[in-house]
Tab-separated table of C-alpha atoms in Angstrom:
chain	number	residue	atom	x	y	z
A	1	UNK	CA	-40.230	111.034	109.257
A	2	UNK	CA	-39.909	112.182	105.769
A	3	UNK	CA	-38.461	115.989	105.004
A	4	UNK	CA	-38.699	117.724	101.963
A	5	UNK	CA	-35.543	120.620	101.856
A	6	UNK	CA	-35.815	123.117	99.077
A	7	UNK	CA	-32.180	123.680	98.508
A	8	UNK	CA	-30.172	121.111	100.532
A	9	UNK	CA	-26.956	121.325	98.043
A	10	UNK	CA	-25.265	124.176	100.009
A	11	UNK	CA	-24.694	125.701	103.368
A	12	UNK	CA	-27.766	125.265	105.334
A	13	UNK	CA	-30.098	123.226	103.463
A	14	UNK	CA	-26.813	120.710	103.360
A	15	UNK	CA	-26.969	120.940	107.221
A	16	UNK	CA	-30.649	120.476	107.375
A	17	UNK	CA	-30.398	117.440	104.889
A	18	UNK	CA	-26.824	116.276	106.968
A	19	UNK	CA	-29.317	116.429	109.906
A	20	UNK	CA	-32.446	114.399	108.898
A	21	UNK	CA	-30.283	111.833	107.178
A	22	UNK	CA	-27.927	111.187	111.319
A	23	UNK	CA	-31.817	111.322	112.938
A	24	UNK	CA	-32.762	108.096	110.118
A	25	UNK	CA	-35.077	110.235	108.377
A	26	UNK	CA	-36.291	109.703	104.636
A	27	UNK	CA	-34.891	112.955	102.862
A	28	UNK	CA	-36.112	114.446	99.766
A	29	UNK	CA	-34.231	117.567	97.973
A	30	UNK	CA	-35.353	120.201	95.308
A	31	UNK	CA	-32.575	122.254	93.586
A	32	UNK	CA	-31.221	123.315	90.465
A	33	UNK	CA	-28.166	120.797	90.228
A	34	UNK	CA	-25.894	124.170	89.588
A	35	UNK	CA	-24.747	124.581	92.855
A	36	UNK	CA	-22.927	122.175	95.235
A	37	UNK	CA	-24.166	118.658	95.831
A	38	UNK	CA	-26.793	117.303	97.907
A	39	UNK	CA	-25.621	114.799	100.820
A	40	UNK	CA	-25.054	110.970	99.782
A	41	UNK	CA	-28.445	109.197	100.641
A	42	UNK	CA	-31.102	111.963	99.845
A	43	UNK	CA	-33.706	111.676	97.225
A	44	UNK	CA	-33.328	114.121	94.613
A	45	UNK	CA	-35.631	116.265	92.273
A	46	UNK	CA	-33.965	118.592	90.649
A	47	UNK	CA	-36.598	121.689	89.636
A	48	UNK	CA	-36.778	125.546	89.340
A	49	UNK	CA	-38.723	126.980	92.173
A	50	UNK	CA	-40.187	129.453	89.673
A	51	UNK	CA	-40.873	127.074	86.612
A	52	UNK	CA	-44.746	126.090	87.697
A	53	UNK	CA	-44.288	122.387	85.845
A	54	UNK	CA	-41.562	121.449	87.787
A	55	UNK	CA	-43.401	122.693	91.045
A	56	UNK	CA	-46.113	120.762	89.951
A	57	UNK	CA	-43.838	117.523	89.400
A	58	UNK	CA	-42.124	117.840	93.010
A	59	UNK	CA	-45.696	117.587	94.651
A	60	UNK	CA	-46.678	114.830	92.658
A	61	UNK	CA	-43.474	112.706	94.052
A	62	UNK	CA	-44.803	112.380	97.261
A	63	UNK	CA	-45.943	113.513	100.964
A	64	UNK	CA	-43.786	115.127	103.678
A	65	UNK	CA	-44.535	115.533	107.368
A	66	UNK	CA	-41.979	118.991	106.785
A	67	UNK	CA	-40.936	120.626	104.245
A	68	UNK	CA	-37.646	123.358	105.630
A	69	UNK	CA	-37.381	125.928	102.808
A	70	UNK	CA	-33.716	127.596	102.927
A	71	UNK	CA	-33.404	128.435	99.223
A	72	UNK	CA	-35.712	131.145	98.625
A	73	UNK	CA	-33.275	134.398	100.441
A	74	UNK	CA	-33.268	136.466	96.633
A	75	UNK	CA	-36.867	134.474	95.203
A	76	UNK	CA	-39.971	136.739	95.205
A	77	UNK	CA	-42.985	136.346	97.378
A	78	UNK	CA	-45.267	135.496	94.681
A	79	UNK	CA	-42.898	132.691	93.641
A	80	UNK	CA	-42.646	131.602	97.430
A	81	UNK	CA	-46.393	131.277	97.335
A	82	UNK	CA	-46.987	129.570	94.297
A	83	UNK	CA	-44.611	126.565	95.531
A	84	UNK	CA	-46.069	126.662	98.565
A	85	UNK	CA	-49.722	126.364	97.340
A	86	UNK	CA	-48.326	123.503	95.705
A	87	UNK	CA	-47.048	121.747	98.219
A	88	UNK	CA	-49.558	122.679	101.356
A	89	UNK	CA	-51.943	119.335	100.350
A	90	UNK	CA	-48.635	116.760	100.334
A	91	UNK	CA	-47.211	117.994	103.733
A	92	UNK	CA	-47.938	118.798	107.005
A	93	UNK	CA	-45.891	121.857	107.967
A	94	UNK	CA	-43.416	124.141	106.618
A	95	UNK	CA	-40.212	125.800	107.767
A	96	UNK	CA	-39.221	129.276	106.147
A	97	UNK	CA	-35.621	130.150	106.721
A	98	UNK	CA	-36.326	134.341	106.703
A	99	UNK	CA	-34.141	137.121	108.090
A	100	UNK	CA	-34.153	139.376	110.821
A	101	UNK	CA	-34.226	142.372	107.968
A	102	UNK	CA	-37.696	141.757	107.860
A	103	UNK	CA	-38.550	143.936	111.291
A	104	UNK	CA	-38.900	147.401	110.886
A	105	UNK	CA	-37.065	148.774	113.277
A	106	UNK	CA	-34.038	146.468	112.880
A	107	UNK	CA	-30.686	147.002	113.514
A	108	UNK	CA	-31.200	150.723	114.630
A	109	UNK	CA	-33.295	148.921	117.972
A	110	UNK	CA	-33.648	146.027	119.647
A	111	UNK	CA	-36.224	143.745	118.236
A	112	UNK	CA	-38.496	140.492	119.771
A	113	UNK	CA	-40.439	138.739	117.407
A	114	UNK	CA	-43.483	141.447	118.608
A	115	UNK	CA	-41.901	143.728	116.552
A	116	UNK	CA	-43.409	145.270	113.871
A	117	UNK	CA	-42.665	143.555	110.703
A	118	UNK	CA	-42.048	145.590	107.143
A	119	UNK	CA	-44.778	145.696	104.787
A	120	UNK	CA	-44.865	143.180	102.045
A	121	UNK	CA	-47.598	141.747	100.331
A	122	UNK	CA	-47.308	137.864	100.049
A	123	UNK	CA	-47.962	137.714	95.738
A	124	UNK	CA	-45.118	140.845	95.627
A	125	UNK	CA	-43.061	140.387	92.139
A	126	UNK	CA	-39.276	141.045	93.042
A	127	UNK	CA	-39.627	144.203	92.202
A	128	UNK	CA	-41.601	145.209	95.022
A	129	UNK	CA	-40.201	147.896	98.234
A	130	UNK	CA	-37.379	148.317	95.497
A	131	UNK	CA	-37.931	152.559	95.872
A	132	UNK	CA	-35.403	153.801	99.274
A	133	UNK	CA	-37.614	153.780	102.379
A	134	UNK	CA	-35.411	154.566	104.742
A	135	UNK	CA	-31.581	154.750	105.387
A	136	UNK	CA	-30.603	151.965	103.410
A	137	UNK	CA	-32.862	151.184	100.441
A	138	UNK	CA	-31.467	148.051	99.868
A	139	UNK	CA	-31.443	146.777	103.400
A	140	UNK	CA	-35.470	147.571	103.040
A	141	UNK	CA	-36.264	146.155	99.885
A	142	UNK	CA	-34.498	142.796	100.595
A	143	UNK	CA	-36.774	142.852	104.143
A	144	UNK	CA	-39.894	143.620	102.733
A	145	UNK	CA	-39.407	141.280	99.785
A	146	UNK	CA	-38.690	138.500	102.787
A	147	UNK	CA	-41.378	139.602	104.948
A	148	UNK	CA	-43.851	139.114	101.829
A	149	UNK	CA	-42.289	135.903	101.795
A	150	UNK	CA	-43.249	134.521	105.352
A	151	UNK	CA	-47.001	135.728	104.501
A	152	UNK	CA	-47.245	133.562	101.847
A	153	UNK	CA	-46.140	130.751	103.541
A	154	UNK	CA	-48.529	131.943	106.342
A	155	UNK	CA	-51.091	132.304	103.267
A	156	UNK	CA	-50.851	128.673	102.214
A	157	UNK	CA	-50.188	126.478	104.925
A	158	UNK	CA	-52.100	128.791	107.969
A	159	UNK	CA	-50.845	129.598	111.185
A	160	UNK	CA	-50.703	126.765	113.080
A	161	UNK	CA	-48.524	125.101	110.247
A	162	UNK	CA	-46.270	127.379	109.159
A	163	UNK	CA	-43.168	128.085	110.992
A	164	UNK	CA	-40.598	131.512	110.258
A	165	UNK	CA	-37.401	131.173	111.150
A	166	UNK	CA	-35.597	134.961	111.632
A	167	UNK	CA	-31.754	134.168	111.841
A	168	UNK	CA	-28.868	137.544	111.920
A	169	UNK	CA	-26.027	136.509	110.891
A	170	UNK	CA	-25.488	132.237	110.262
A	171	UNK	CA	-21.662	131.142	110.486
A	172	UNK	CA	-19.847	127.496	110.145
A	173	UNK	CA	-18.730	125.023	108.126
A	174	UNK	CA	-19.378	125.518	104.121
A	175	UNK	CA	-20.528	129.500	104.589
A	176	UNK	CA	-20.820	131.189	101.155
A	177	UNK	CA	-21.257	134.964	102.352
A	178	UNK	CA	-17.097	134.947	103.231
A	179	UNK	CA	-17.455	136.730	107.021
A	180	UNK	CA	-15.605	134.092	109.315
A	181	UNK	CA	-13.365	132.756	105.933
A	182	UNK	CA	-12.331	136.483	105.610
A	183	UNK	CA	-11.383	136.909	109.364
A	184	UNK	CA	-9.884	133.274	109.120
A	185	UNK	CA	-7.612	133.913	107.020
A	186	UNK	CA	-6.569	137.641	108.240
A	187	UNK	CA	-5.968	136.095	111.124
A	188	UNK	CA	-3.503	133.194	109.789
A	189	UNK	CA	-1.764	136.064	108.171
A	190	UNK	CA	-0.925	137.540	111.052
A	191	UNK	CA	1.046	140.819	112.079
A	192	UNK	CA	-1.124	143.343	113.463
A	193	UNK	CA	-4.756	142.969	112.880
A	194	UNK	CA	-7.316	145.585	112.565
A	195	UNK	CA	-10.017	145.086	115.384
A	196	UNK	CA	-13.604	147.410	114.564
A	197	UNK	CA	-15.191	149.297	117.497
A	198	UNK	CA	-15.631	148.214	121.267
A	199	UNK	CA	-13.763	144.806	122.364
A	200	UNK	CA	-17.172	144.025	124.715
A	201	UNK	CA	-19.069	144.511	121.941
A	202	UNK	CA	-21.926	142.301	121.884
A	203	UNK	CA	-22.106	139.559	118.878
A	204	UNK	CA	-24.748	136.843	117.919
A	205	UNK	CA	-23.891	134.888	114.991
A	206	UNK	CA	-25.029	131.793	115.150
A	207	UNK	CA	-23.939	127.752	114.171
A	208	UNK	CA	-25.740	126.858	110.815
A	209	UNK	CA	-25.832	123.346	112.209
A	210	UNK	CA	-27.753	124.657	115.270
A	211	UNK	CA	-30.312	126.512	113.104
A	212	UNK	CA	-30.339	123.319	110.856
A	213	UNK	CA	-31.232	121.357	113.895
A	214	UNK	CA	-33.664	123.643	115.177
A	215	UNK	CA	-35.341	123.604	111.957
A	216	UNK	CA	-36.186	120.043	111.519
A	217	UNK	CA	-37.462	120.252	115.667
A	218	UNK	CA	-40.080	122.849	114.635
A	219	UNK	CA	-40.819	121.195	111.164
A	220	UNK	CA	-42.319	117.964	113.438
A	221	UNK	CA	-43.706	120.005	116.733
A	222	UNK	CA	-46.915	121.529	117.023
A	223	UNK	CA	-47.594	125.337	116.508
A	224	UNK	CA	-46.214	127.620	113.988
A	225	UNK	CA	-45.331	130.919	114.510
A	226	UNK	CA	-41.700	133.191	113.664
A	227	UNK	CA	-38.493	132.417	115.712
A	228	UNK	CA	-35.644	134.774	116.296
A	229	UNK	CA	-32.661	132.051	115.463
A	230	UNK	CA	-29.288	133.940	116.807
A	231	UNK	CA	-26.977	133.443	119.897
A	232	UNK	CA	-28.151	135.129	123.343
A	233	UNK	CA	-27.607	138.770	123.409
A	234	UNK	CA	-24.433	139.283	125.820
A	235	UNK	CA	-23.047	135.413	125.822
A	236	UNK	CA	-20.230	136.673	123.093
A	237	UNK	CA	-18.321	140.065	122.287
A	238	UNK	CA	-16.189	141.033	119.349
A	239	UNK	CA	-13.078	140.495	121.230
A	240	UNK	CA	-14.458	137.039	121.929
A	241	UNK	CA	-14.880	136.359	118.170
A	242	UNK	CA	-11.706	137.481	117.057
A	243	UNK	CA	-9.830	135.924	119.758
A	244	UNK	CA	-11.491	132.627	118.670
A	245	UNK	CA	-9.922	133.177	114.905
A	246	UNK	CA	-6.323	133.768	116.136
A	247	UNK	CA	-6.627	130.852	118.394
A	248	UNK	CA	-8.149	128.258	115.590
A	249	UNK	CA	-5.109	129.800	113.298
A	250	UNK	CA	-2.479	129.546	115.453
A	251	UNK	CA	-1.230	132.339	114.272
A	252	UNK	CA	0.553	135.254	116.070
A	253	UNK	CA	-1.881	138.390	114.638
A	254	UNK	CA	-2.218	140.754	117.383
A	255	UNK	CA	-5.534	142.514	117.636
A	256	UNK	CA	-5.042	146.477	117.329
A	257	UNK	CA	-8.633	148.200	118.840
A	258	UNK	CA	-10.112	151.373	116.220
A	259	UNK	CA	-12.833	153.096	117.710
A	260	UNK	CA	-15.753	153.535	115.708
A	261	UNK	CA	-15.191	157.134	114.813
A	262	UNK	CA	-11.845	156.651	113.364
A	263	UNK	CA	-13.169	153.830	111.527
A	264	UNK	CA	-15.867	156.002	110.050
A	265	UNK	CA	-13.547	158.652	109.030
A	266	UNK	CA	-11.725	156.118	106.958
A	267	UNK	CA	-14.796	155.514	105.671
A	268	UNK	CA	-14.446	151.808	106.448
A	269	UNK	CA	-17.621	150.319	105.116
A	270	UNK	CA	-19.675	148.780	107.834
A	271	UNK	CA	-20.797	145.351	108.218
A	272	UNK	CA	-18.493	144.257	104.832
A	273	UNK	CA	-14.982	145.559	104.893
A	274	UNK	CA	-14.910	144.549	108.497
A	275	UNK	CA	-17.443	141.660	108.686
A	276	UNK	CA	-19.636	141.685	111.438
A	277	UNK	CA	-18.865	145.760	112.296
A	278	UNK	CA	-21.843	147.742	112.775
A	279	UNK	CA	-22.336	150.493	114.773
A	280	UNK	CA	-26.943	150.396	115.149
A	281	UNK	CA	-27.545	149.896	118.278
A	282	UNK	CA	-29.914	146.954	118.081
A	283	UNK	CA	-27.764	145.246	115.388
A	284	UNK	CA	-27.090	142.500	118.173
A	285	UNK	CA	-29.868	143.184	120.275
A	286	UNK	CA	-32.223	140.416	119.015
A	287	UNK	CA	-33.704	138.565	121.273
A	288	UNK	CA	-34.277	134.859	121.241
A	289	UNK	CA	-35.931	133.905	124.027
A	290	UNK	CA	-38.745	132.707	122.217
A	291	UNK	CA	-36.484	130.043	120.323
A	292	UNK	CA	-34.486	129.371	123.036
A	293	UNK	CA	-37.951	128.043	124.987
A	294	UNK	CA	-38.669	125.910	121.937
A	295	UNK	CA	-35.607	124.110	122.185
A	296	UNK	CA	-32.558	126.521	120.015
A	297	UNK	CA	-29.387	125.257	121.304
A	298	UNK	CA	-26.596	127.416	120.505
A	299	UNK	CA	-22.586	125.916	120.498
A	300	UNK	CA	-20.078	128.414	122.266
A	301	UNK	CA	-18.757	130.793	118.813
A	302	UNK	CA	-15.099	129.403	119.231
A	303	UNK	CA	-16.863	125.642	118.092
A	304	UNK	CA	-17.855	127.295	115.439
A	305	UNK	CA	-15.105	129.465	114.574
A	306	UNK	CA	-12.872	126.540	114.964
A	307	UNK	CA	-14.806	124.172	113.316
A	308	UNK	CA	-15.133	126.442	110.003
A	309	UNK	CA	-11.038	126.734	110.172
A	310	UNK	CA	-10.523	122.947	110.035
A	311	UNK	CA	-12.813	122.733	106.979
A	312	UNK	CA	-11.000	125.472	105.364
A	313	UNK	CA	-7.894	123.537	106.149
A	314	UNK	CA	-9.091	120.264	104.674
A	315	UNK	CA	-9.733	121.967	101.419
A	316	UNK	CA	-13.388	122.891	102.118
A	317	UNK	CA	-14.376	125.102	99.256
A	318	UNK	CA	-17.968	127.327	99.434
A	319	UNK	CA	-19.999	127.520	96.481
A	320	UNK	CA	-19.147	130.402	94.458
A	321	UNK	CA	-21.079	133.417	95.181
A	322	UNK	CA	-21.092	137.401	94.645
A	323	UNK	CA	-21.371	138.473	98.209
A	324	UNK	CA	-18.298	137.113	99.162
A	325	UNK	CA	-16.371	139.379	97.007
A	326	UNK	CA	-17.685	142.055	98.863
A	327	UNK	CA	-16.330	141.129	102.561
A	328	UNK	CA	-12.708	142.280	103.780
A	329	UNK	CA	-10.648	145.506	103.629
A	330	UNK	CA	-7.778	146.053	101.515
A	331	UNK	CA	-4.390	145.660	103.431
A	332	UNK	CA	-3.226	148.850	102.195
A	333	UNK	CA	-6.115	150.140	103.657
A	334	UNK	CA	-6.152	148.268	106.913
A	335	UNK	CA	-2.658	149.729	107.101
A	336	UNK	CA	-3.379	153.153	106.865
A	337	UNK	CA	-5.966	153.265	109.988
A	338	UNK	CA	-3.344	151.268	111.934
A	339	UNK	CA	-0.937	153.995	110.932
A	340	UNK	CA	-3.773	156.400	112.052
A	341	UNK	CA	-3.794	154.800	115.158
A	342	UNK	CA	-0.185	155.138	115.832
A	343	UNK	CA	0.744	151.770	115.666
């Protein structure tokens, strides 16, 4: 088999590349050359996605049974569909890594991928859904600027050989964002430890090498279609997940429960200052059946979580990026909720 991966440096596209390369297959990557490094024994082009002549010089350096896109999460449709115009007459399918933000009614509900999808037209500039459409702007424009994205794909390569992948939240080994490093490292620190919301609180990150594998099984099966890529709703709970990081630390942090109201009042900023806290109802309500038919294995979280500590511990570095900067409350703020809470 041959695989193209746009991206394949960093994170995912590494794991899809890591992948192919242990299955035998011939591996080609696209990137910059700014960010990380692309596995030993890949093929490299280095390109910009939105410079046309180097578009044009990646499809002239051969055919791909796959290509498995996981560097387009901030590129604009438009740009999404030029490349992929490009590159629908040298391979055979193509695997968009996209984002559960593209459903409309996600996280206040649960979703299936019968949900309805945001608007966003497939030749959208980056500008486009930037105007607040509902209770977080942002949140919208980043969805409908993805969902643009999976119709141009859909526009260029058709149904049948296009596939969408719709991951939540995508934790392991080499993550960028800074969620499981954050709690990681809290953790090691240990003392008492802040613990957001409900202890049976349903969570469903998932492995990037799980997605990365899934991937590469769509990219050579038939069909296309999109693919809710997250753990099954109910297998794991916060209190699972944070358990899991004070086990892989070995440290002695002892998990002190804030309901979400107090939390609030603190104005502890959701989903960052306590990664993975959220209190929408259908934030972890995805369903995944869909994938799970097709063949989505998912690894139990602790794997994961302890998998991520031991590459932390062996000097594993992510590449540097902004959002990480944004995950983790300030201990003197952690402290004064504890102290809120009595303890």
């Amino acid at each position: 088999m041959r695989i193209l991966v746009l991206g394949g440096s960093w994170f995912l596209g590494r794991a899809v590349a890591r992948d192919a390369l242990d299955r035998g297959w011939e591996v080609t990557v696209f990137h910059r050359g700014r960010s990380g490094t692309a596995p030993a024994g890949v093929r490299t082009v280095h390109g910009d996605r939105t410079v046309a002549a180097d578009l044009a010089r990646l499809a002239g350096a051969g055919r791909w049974d796959a290509v498995v896109d996981t560097s387009a999460s901030e590129m604009a449709p438009r740009d999404v569909l030029a490349g992929a115009r490009l590159l629908s007459p040298v391979a055979e399918r193509y695997v968009y890594v996209s984002t559960v933000n593209v459903y409309r009614g996600w996280p206040g509900e649960p979703v299936t991928e019968d949900a309805v999808v945001l608007d966003g037209p497939p030749d959208a500039d980056a500008g486009y859904g930037l105007l607040p459409a509902g209770p977080d702007g942002a949140a919208w424009h980043y969805g409908r600027q993805k969902a643009g994205a999976e119709r141009a794909v859909v526009a260029a390569f058709g149904e049948d050989r296009a596939v969408v992948l719709r991951p939540g939240v995508i934790l392991g080994p080499g993550e960028y964002v800074g969620r499981l490093p954050w709690w990681l490292n809290r953790a090691a620190r240990g003392g008492r430890m802040l613990a957001p919301g409900a202890p049976d609180r349903t969570v469903q990150p998932v492995d990037v090498r799980d997605v990365a594998t899934f991937a590469l099984d769509r990219g050579t099966a038939g069909g296309g279609g999109p693919y809710n890529c997250v753990a099954p709703a109910g297998r794991d709970t916060m209190s699972d997940f944070l358990t899991a990081c004070v086990t892989a630390t070995g440290g002695d942090a002892e998990l002190i429960w804030a309901p979400d109201r107090l939390l609030l009042d603190h104005d502890v900023r959701q989903w960052t200052e306590l990664p993975l806290w959220r209190t929408e109802p259908g934030t972890w309500q995805v369903d995944a059946t869909r994938a799970r038919t097709a063949g989505l294995l998912c690894r139990p979280l602790a794997e994961t979580v302890a998998d991520t500590w031991a590459w932390l511990r062996a000097g594993g570095k992510p590449v540097e990026h902004p959002r990480r900067t944004e995950h983790g409350i300030a201990p003197e703020k952690e402290a004064a909720v504890l102290s809120a809470l009595g303890r």
